[in-house]
Short mmCIF file of C-alpha atoms and ligand atoms in Angstrom, two decimals:
data_model
loop_
_atom_site.label_atom_id
_atom_site.label_comp_id
_atom_site.label_asym_id
_atom_site.label_seq_id
_atom_site.Cartn_x
_atom_site.Cartn_y
_atom_site.Cartn_z
CA UNK A 25 146.54 -48.09 103.48
CA UNK A 26 144.30 -49.59 105.97
CA UNK A 27 143.13 -47.80 108.94
CA UNK A 28 142.72 -49.70 112.40
CA UNK A 29 140.90 -48.31 115.29
CA UNK A 30 142.57 -49.63 118.53
CA UNK A 31 140.94 -49.73 122.10
CA UNK A 32 142.92 -50.46 124.68
CA UNK A 33 141.11 -51.58 128.13
CA UNK A 34 142.08 -50.72 131.74
CA UNK A 35 144.51 -53.53 132.22
CA UNK A 36 146.45 -52.47 129.00
CA UNK A 37 147.05 -48.81 130.58
CA UNK A 38 147.03 -49.79 134.13
CA UNK A 39 150.68 -48.34 134.59
CA UNK A 40 153.70 -47.12 132.63
CA UNK A 41 155.06 -50.35 131.73
CA UNK A 42 151.56 -51.37 130.17
CA UNK A 43 151.66 -48.02 128.36
CA UNK A 44 154.98 -48.96 126.96
CA UNK A 45 153.23 -52.42 125.58
CA UNK A 46 150.72 -50.29 124.11
CA UNK A 47 153.00 -47.87 122.42
CA UNK A 48 155.37 -50.94 121.05
CA UNK A 49 151.70 -52.45 119.82
CA UNK A 50 150.91 -48.99 118.00
CA UNK A 51 154.23 -48.39 116.64
CA UNK A 52 154.57 -51.88 115.29
CA UNK A 53 151.81 -51.22 112.93
CA UNK A 54 151.27 -47.51 111.31
CA UNK A 55 147.88 -48.67 110.23
CA UNK A 56 146.78 -48.19 114.15
CA UNK A 57 145.91 -44.60 114.07
CA UNK A 58 142.94 -44.12 116.08
CA UNK A 59 143.10 -45.20 119.89
CA UNK A 60 140.49 -45.45 122.48
CA UNK A 61 141.55 -45.74 126.18
CA UNK A 62 139.90 -46.83 129.30
CA UNK A 63 140.99 -45.61 132.63
CA UNK A 64 143.62 -47.61 134.45
CA UNK A 65 142.50 -50.58 135.87
CA UNK A 66 144.01 -52.99 138.35
CA UNK A 67 147.68 -53.85 138.52
CA UNK A 68 147.25 -56.73 140.51
CA UNK A 69 144.14 -58.71 142.33
CA UNK A 70 143.87 -56.58 145.21
CA UNK A 71 144.20 -53.18 143.37
CA UNK A 72 141.41 -50.90 142.83
CA UNK A 73 140.27 -49.72 139.37
CA UNK A 74 140.70 -45.66 139.01
CA UNK A 75 136.98 -45.57 138.01
CA UNK A 76 136.12 -47.33 141.13
CA UNK A 77 137.87 -44.86 142.98
CA UNK A 78 136.19 -41.87 140.96
CA UNK A 79 132.76 -43.35 141.99
CA UNK A 80 133.99 -43.50 145.74
CA UNK A 81 135.11 -39.93 145.56
CA UNK A 82 131.76 -39.05 144.45
CA UNK A 83 130.09 -41.04 147.35
CA UNK A 84 132.17 -39.74 149.82
CA UNK A 85 131.64 -36.01 148.98
CA UNK A 86 127.70 -36.83 148.82
CA UNK A 87 127.89 -38.20 152.19
CA UNK A 88 129.88 -35.45 153.82
CA UNK A 89 132.71 -37.21 154.65
CA UNK A 90 136.38 -36.39 153.71
CA UNK A 91 137.29 -37.29 150.19
CA UNK A 92 141.08 -36.25 150.38
CA UNK A 93 142.50 -39.50 150.60
CA UNK A 94 140.70 -41.23 147.50
CA UNK A 95 141.28 -38.00 145.53
CA UNK A 96 145.15 -38.27 146.61
CA UNK A 97 145.34 -41.82 145.44
CA UNK A 98 143.96 -41.16 142.17
CA UNK A 99 146.18 -38.12 141.85
CA UNK A 100 149.29 -40.16 142.98
CA UNK A 101 148.43 -42.81 140.48
CA UNK A 102 148.34 -40.59 137.40
CA UNK A 103 151.33 -38.39 138.61
CA UNK A 104 153.21 -41.68 138.97
CA UNK A 105 152.53 -42.80 135.26
CA UNK A 106 153.38 -39.36 134.16
CA UNK A 107 156.72 -39.32 135.75
CA UNK A 108 157.50 -42.91 134.96
CA UNK A 109 156.79 -42.32 131.15
CA UNK A 110 158.83 -38.99 131.38
CA UNK A 111 155.98 -37.04 129.70
CA UNK A 112 154.45 -33.58 130.73
CA UNK A 113 150.65 -34.34 130.27
CA UNK A 114 149.53 -31.44 132.92
CA UNK A 115 148.24 -34.06 135.41
CA UNK A 116 148.97 -31.58 138.36
CA UNK A 117 146.89 -28.96 136.58
CA UNK A 118 144.24 -31.41 135.57
CA UNK A 119 143.76 -32.68 139.33
CA UNK A 120 143.31 -29.20 140.48
CA UNK A 121 140.44 -28.80 137.96
CA UNK A 122 138.75 -31.96 138.94
CA UNK A 123 139.03 -30.86 142.66
CA UNK A 124 137.36 -27.39 142.27
CA UNK A 125 134.82 -29.51 140.29
CA UNK A 126 134.09 -31.80 143.39
CA UNK A 127 133.65 -28.76 145.33
CA UNK A 128 131.06 -27.12 142.77
CA UNK A 129 129.37 -30.50 143.20
CA UNK A 130 130.33 -32.01 139.93
CA UNK A 131 128.27 -35.02 138.70
CA UNK A 132 128.83 -38.51 139.13
CA UNK A 133 129.18 -39.24 135.40
CA UNK A 134 131.74 -36.23 135.17
CA UNK A 135 134.04 -37.71 138.00
CA UNK A 136 133.76 -40.94 136.69
CA UNK A 137 134.85 -39.94 133.22
CA UNK A 138 137.86 -38.23 134.47
CA UNK A 139 139.76 -41.68 134.41
CA UNK A 140 139.54 -42.12 130.41
CA UNK A 141 139.99 -38.34 130.38
CA UNK A 142 143.48 -38.41 132.00
CA UNK A 143 144.50 -41.64 130.58
CA UNK A 144 143.96 -40.27 127.02
CA UNK A 145 145.88 -37.17 127.95
CA UNK A 146 148.98 -39.51 129.13
CA UNK A 147 148.76 -41.97 126.28
CA UNK A 148 148.38 -39.09 123.70
CA UNK A 149 151.33 -37.30 124.86
CA UNK A 150 153.57 -40.50 125.21
CA UNK A 151 152.65 -41.58 121.68
CA UNK A 152 152.98 -38.00 120.20
CA UNK A 153 149.35 -38.18 118.94
CA UNK A 154 146.77 -35.82 118.91
CA UNK A 155 144.44 -35.86 121.86
CA UNK A 156 140.73 -35.65 120.96
CA UNK A 157 138.21 -35.25 123.66
CA UNK A 158 135.21 -37.28 123.42
CA UNK A 159 133.07 -34.43 125.05
CA UNK A 160 130.93 -32.78 122.32
CA UNK A 161 131.53 -35.36 120.00
CA UNK A 162 129.81 -38.40 121.52
CA UNK A 163 126.41 -37.19 122.05
CA UNK A 164 123.44 -38.55 123.99
CA UNK A 165 119.78 -37.27 124.01
CA UNK A 166 118.28 -35.95 127.21
CA UNK A 167 117.09 -39.66 128.31
CA UNK A 168 120.84 -40.80 128.05
CA UNK A 169 120.29 -42.79 124.82
CA UNK A 170 123.35 -42.61 122.32
CA UNK A 171 122.78 -40.31 119.27
CA UNK A 172 124.46 -42.82 117.00
CA UNK A 173 124.15 -40.85 113.55
CA UNK A 174 124.93 -37.30 115.30
CA UNK A 175 128.14 -38.77 117.00
CA UNK A 176 129.17 -40.72 113.90
CA UNK A 177 128.94 -37.40 111.75
CA UNK A 178 130.74 -35.37 114.33
CA UNK A 179 133.86 -37.88 115.10
CA UNK A 180 133.89 -38.26 111.48
CA UNK A 181 134.52 -34.75 110.67
CA UNK A 182 136.81 -34.15 113.58
CA UNK A 183 139.04 -37.21 112.70
CA UNK A 184 139.03 -36.72 109.06
CA UNK A 185 141.30 -33.97 109.37
CA UNK A 186 144.01 -35.63 111.73
CA UNK A 187 146.66 -38.10 111.17
CA UNK A 188 146.24 -40.02 114.19
CA UNK A 189 144.51 -39.32 117.65
CA UNK A 190 144.03 -40.74 120.94
CA UNK A 191 140.20 -40.47 122.13
CA UNK A 192 138.93 -41.06 126.02
CA UNK A 193 136.29 -44.11 126.18
CA UNK A 194 133.52 -44.21 128.24
CA UNK A 195 131.82 -40.86 128.11
CA UNK A 196 130.21 -38.11 125.69
CA UNK A 197 128.04 -35.19 126.44
CA UNK A 198 124.20 -34.69 127.08
CA UNK A 199 122.39 -32.00 124.85
CA UNK A 200 123.16 -29.36 127.93
CA UNK A 201 126.68 -30.14 127.67
CA UNK A 202 127.06 -32.10 130.95
CA UNK A 203 129.03 -35.23 130.84
CA UNK A 204 127.35 -38.57 130.43
CA UNK A 205 128.87 -42.08 130.60
CA UNK A 206 127.90 -45.71 129.14
CA UNK A 207 127.27 -48.22 131.50
CA UNK A 208 130.43 -49.82 133.02
CA UNK A 209 132.94 -51.30 130.47
CA UNK A 210 131.72 -48.65 128.07
CA UNK A 211 134.85 -48.09 126.45
CA UNK A 212 134.32 -50.94 124.27
CA UNK A 213 131.34 -49.05 122.69
CA UNK A 214 133.48 -45.70 122.41
CA UNK A 215 135.97 -47.81 120.40
CA UNK A 216 133.36 -49.26 118.13
CA UNK A 217 131.92 -46.05 117.31
CA UNK A 218 135.19 -44.48 116.73
CA UNK A 219 136.02 -47.65 114.23
CA UNK A 220 132.88 -46.61 112.39
CA UNK A 221 133.41 -42.80 112.12
CA UNK A 222 136.84 -43.14 110.68
CA UNK A 223 135.53 -46.52 108.32
CA UNK A 224 138.28 -48.44 109.61
CA UNK A 225 139.17 -51.82 108.07
CA UNK A 226 139.44 -53.37 111.62
CA UNK A 227 138.55 -52.54 115.23
CA UNK A 228 141.15 -54.18 117.74
CA UNK A 229 140.04 -54.41 120.97
CA UNK A 230 142.89 -54.94 123.17
CA UNK A 231 142.46 -56.46 126.48
CA UNK A 232 144.13 -59.12 128.88
CA UNK A 233 142.74 -62.44 127.77
CA UNK A 234 143.72 -63.76 124.12
CA UNK A 235 140.30 -63.49 122.91
CA UNK A 236 136.82 -65.20 123.79
CA UNK A 237 136.86 -68.56 125.18
CA UNK A 238 134.32 -71.24 124.17
CA UNK A 239 132.79 -71.36 127.62
CA UNK A 240 133.42 -69.96 131.19
CA UNK A 241 136.80 -71.12 132.39
CA UNK A 242 135.25 -71.12 136.21
CA UNK A 243 133.09 -73.90 135.00
CA UNK A 244 135.11 -75.77 132.39
CA UNK A 245 138.98 -76.07 132.77
CA UNK A 246 141.00 -74.48 130.07
CA UNK A 247 138.11 -74.14 127.48
CA UNK A 248 139.24 -73.69 123.85
CA UNK A 249 139.66 -70.02 122.52
CA UNK A 250 137.34 -69.19 119.75
CA UNK A 251 139.30 -68.17 116.46
CA UNK A 252 136.57 -66.61 114.52
CA UNK A 253 133.03 -66.05 115.44
CA UNK A 254 129.93 -63.99 113.94
CA UNK A 255 128.73 -60.74 115.44
CA UNK A 256 125.42 -62.80 115.53
CA UNK A 257 126.64 -65.60 117.77
CA UNK A 258 128.98 -63.02 119.94
CA UNK A 259 125.55 -61.30 120.52
CA UNK A 260 123.85 -64.39 121.53
CA UNK A 261 126.69 -65.62 123.88
CA UNK A 262 127.18 -62.18 125.18
CA UNK A 263 123.40 -61.80 126.07
CA UNK A 264 123.65 -65.05 127.84
CA UNK A 265 126.48 -64.25 130.08
CA UNK A 266 129.80 -64.51 128.25
CA UNK A 267 132.02 -61.22 129.08
CA UNK A 268 134.97 -59.98 127.38
CA UNK A 269 133.21 -57.37 125.21
CA UNK A 270 130.49 -54.79 126.17
CA UNK A 271 127.49 -56.12 124.79
CA UNK A 272 126.62 -52.77 122.98
CA UNK A 273 129.96 -52.88 121.19
CA UNK A 274 129.04 -54.81 118.71
CA UNK A 275 126.22 -53.02 117.13
CA UNK A 276 128.10 -50.06 115.88
CA UNK A 277 130.89 -52.35 114.35
CA UNK A 278 128.45 -54.77 112.83
CA UNK A 279 126.35 -51.74 111.33
CA UNK A 280 129.54 -50.58 109.41
CA UNK A 281 130.87 -54.21 108.67
CA UNK A 282 134.04 -53.51 110.54
CA UNK A 283 135.56 -56.88 111.91
CA UNK A 284 136.63 -56.75 115.45
CA UNK A 285 139.69 -58.42 116.54
CA UNK A 286 139.93 -59.13 120.35
CA UNK A 287 143.77 -59.53 121.37
CA UNK A 288 145.86 -59.19 124.37
CA UNK A 289 148.38 -56.44 125.07
CA UNK A 290 150.34 -59.19 126.95
CA UNK A 291 150.50 -61.39 124.44
CA UNK A 292 150.43 -59.31 121.17
CA UNK A 293 151.47 -62.01 118.87
CA UNK A 294 148.67 -64.57 119.62
CA UNK A 295 146.09 -64.18 116.83
CA UNK A 296 142.99 -63.58 119.42
CA UNK A 297 139.45 -63.89 118.40
CA UNK A 298 137.88 -62.25 115.21
CA UNK A 299 134.62 -61.27 115.00
CA UNK A 300 132.68 -60.61 111.70
CA UNK A 301 129.74 -61.05 109.54
CA UNK A 302 130.64 -64.36 108.14
CA UNK A 303 133.08 -67.16 109.14
CA UNK A 304 134.25 -69.56 106.34
CA UNK A 305 136.87 -72.31 105.85
CA UNK A 306 138.80 -73.75 108.26
CA UNK A 307 137.62 -71.55 111.06
CA UNK A 308 134.10 -72.94 110.67
CA UNK A 309 132.84 -74.51 113.85
CA UNK A 310 129.56 -76.14 114.49
CA UNK A 311 129.46 -74.58 117.87
CA UNK A 312 131.17 -71.55 118.73
CA UNK A 313 130.52 -71.32 122.33
CA UNK A 314 128.39 -72.20 125.29
CA UNK A 315 127.12 -69.55 127.68
CA UNK A 316 124.16 -69.32 130.21
CA UNK A 317 122.58 -67.80 133.50
CA UNK A 318 121.34 -68.96 136.54
CA UNK A 319 118.24 -67.74 138.20
CA UNK A 320 115.22 -67.90 135.91
CA UNK A 321 111.45 -68.35 136.79
CA UNK A 322 109.00 -70.21 134.35
CA UNK A 323 105.34 -68.92 134.81
CA UNK A 324 102.92 -71.82 133.37
CA UNK A 325 99.47 -71.13 132.36
CA UNK A 326 97.39 -74.04 131.62
CA UNK A 327 93.73 -73.98 130.45
CA UNK A 328 91.41 -76.41 128.88
CA UNK A 329 90.84 -75.62 124.99
CA UNK A 330 93.22 -72.78 125.15
CA UNK A 331 94.11 -73.49 121.93
CA UNK A 332 90.70 -72.13 120.65
CA UNK A 333 91.01 -68.95 122.79
CA UNK A 334 92.17 -66.21 120.57
CA UNK A 335 94.25 -63.36 122.29
CA UNK A 336 95.21 -65.35 125.78
CA UNK A 337 98.95 -65.11 124.81
CA UNK A 338 98.28 -61.39 124.29
CA UNK A 339 96.53 -60.94 127.67
CA UNK A 340 99.15 -62.69 129.54
CA UNK A 341 101.81 -60.60 127.96
CA UNK A 342 100.05 -57.26 128.97
CA UNK A 343 100.16 -58.27 132.36
CA UNK A 344 103.88 -58.66 132.33
CA UNK A 345 104.59 -55.55 130.25
CA UNK A 346 102.51 -53.52 132.89
CA UNK A 347 104.96 -54.86 135.49
CA UNK A 348 107.79 -54.02 133.29
CA UNK A 349 108.99 -57.50 133.27
CA UNK A 350 111.03 -58.58 130.19
CA UNK A 351 110.37 -61.96 128.73
CA UNK A 352 113.08 -64.59 127.84
CA UNK A 353 111.08 -67.25 126.25
CA UNK A 354 107.69 -68.55 125.59
CA UNK A 355 107.66 -72.35 125.10
CA UNK A 356 104.36 -74.11 124.38
CA UNK A 357 102.00 -76.92 124.30
CA UNK A 358 98.58 -77.37 122.81
CA UNK A 359 96.61 -75.74 125.98
CA UNK A 360 99.47 -74.61 127.81
CA UNK A 361 102.58 -72.25 127.71
CA UNK A 362 105.17 -70.92 129.86
CA UNK A 363 106.47 -67.58 130.16
CA UNK A 364 110.55 -67.66 131.16
CA UNK A 365 111.65 -64.33 132.92
CA UNK A 366 114.77 -63.64 134.93
CA UNK A 367 114.18 -63.79 138.67
CA UNK A 368 115.28 -60.32 139.25
CA UNK A 369 112.35 -58.87 137.20
CA UNK A 370 109.82 -60.54 139.58
CA UNK A 371 111.21 -59.29 142.91
CA UNK A 372 108.43 -58.04 145.23
CA UNK A 373 105.91 -58.77 142.19
CA UNK A 374 105.44 -62.21 141.84
CA UNK A 375 102.32 -62.62 143.81
CA UNK A 376 100.47 -59.59 142.25
CA UNK A 377 101.38 -60.87 138.54
CA UNK A 378 100.01 -64.35 139.40
CA UNK A 379 96.73 -62.85 140.73
CA UNK A 380 96.31 -60.58 137.75
CA UNK A 381 97.19 -63.33 135.37
CA UNK A 382 94.52 -65.53 137.13
CA UNK A 383 91.75 -62.83 137.16
CA UNK A 384 92.46 -61.52 133.74
CA UNK A 385 92.74 -64.75 131.88
CA UNK A 386 90.18 -66.68 133.95
CA UNK A 387 92.31 -69.43 135.07
CA UNK A 388 92.15 -71.58 138.18
CA UNK A 389 95.81 -71.80 138.90
CA UNK A 390 99.08 -70.36 137.64
CA UNK A 391 102.12 -72.67 138.05
CA UNK A 392 105.43 -70.71 139.23
CA UNK A 393 108.69 -72.65 139.25
CA UNK A 394 111.64 -70.64 140.21
CA UNK A 395 115.49 -72.00 140.38
CA UNK A 396 115.88 -72.70 136.58
CA UNK A 397 119.26 -72.08 134.54
CA UNK A 398 119.20 -71.32 131.01
CA UNK A 399 121.95 -72.64 128.55
CA UNK A 400 122.46 -71.43 125.29
CA UNK A 401 124.54 -73.40 122.80
CA UNK A 402 125.60 -71.37 119.78
CA UNK A 403 126.80 -71.73 116.53
CA UNK A 404 126.19 -70.96 112.99
CA UNK A 405 127.48 -74.23 112.05
CA UNK A 406 124.43 -75.79 113.20
CA UNK A 407 122.17 -74.44 110.39
CA UNK A 408 120.78 -77.13 108.33
CA UNK A 409 122.96 -79.76 109.95
CA UNK A 410 121.37 -82.95 111.14
CA UNK A 411 122.39 -84.49 114.60
CA UNK A 412 123.36 -81.30 116.51
CA UNK A 413 120.58 -81.42 118.94
CA UNK A 414 120.47 -85.15 119.32
CA UNK A 415 124.07 -85.01 120.39
CA UNK A 416 123.54 -82.18 122.85
CA UNK A 417 120.58 -83.75 124.17
CA UNK A 418 122.22 -87.09 124.47
CA UNK A 419 125.21 -85.44 126.13
CA UNK A 420 122.60 -83.98 128.92
CA UNK A 421 120.99 -87.33 129.12
CA UNK A 422 124.27 -89.36 129.70
CA UNK A 423 125.29 -86.58 132.59
CA UNK A 424 121.79 -87.27 134.42
CA UNK A 425 120.45 -84.06 133.79
CA UNK A 426 116.58 -83.35 133.40
CA UNK A 427 115.85 -80.82 130.71
CA UNK A 428 113.24 -78.55 131.87
CA UNK A 429 112.73 -76.66 128.66
CA UNK A 430 113.96 -76.51 125.00
CA UNK A 431 113.97 -73.68 122.74
CA UNK A 432 115.42 -73.19 119.25
CA UNK A 433 114.96 -70.14 117.23
CA UNK A 434 114.39 -70.74 113.46
CA UNK A 435 117.27 -69.18 112.61
CA UNK A 436 119.10 -72.30 114.07
CA UNK A 437 122.04 -70.40 115.16
CA UNK A 438 121.26 -71.63 119.11
CA UNK A 439 119.63 -74.07 121.16
CA UNK A 440 118.32 -73.12 124.35
CA UNK A 441 117.79 -75.42 127.31
CA UNK A 442 116.45 -74.86 130.72
CA UNK A 443 117.72 -76.74 133.68
CA UNK A 444 117.75 -76.72 137.43
CA UNK A 445 120.04 -74.08 138.73
CA UNK A 446 121.60 -77.01 140.74
CA UNK A 447 122.60 -78.74 137.36
CA UNK A 448 123.89 -75.79 135.42
CA UNK A 449 127.66 -76.44 135.76
CA UNK A 450 127.29 -79.90 135.03
CA UNK A 451 125.21 -79.12 131.94
CA UNK A 452 127.66 -76.96 130.61
CA UNK A 453 130.60 -79.33 131.11
CA UNK A 454 128.56 -82.05 129.38
CA UNK A 455 127.60 -79.66 126.57
CA UNK A 456 131.46 -78.72 126.08
CA UNK A 457 132.57 -82.07 126.29
CA UNK A 458 130.44 -83.36 123.39
CA UNK A 459 131.35 -80.60 121.01
CA UNK A 460 134.77 -79.16 121.70
CA UNK A 461 136.86 -82.34 122.86
N1 LIG B 506 136.43 -47.44 132.91
C1 LIG B 506 135.23 -47.81 132.76
C2 LIG B 506 134.97 -48.88 133.79
O1 LIG B 506 135.65 -49.37 134.51
C3 LIG B 506 134.87 -48.09 131.41
C4 LIG B 506 135.69 -48.98 130.73
O2 LIG B 506 136.80 -49.34 131.08
O3 LIG B 506 135.21 -49.43 129.77
O4 LIG B 506 133.99 -49.37 133.57
#
């Protein structure tokens, strides 16, 4: 029998009705044995996620104000779901514990984690599955880094003896026993590590969209969904701005070679998107997706006879490293190279960096150009295929877009272009049109 680990996101557990859909999905396939849940999300556009209420609770307590209203809203939401589902999950008692922990100055991470904790208690009760707390199993080191192997071993042992289980996402514990959360959206990571620990055949990630779209629907109207994509392609797309799955969720699944199926709780029969190691046959597309970010800066360094100067690149990178600046790309020419960095890394530091580069590399000047957007066109299908870049650049030329930078890694799975911030949307539309329509 196959094993499926299924993670349900905030919108899938937003209220009792959504949780009923979750139950029918789980009961629809007995292979769905290990379930990870997020905290209840928004029920409508102007609603507030439970996790946001929990963070608010902490800041109200910190600022010495009253947090009664926020705590009341959280309590009401969970008690409402418990009553509506007609289960006894001990929510009232749990809320009392949380209140007394706030009084004892509970940490922000502890409070933020309670949304997942309570949701898992409710869902476990409603499904008749075991509740298995992530605390003590999902482990972080004292710096807050996930201890993957220790976590995998602990979860594997704990879950091996259980027919089924519901595990809260988003958090684990530090060596001192204190609760530590992942970054926002981190239940995706919990789902992936549970999938790895139970050697699942599939990691289903249930959300409120029917898979990943080829590009941002705020830029291109109705982009096509991606049917099948590789982990590597997804990593490139998420890094460049595509959301849906938490970026770090890909690693544990990829490590264990477990395919991820992104599916929609509100449209369970839609196939969604499958993410796996390889894609073959009819699902093989030249371009999988297009993603990008605005607000990058080019720091361009030019020096006569640079090509003969050994170590100049290292010196430039050392300056940036000293200022904790992460580098995206380094396109270059014979006596020149540019360092492309996200603007957010340069805030308040640009002048000092330029001065140090000038002094340490012995330069007359350093050119700094801001307001650049970077777009990645990603697809394993372009490997060793002729004409892909010709098509891409022709599309940009026809749309009247000036290309400021071009970069293609030797793996050939993506072509990166830099364009003016103001050309960002038009460039994405032109590339999409050239490849997807
Ligand atoms: N509840 C957390 C958040 O809102 C984690 C998650 O949903 O994945 O970020």
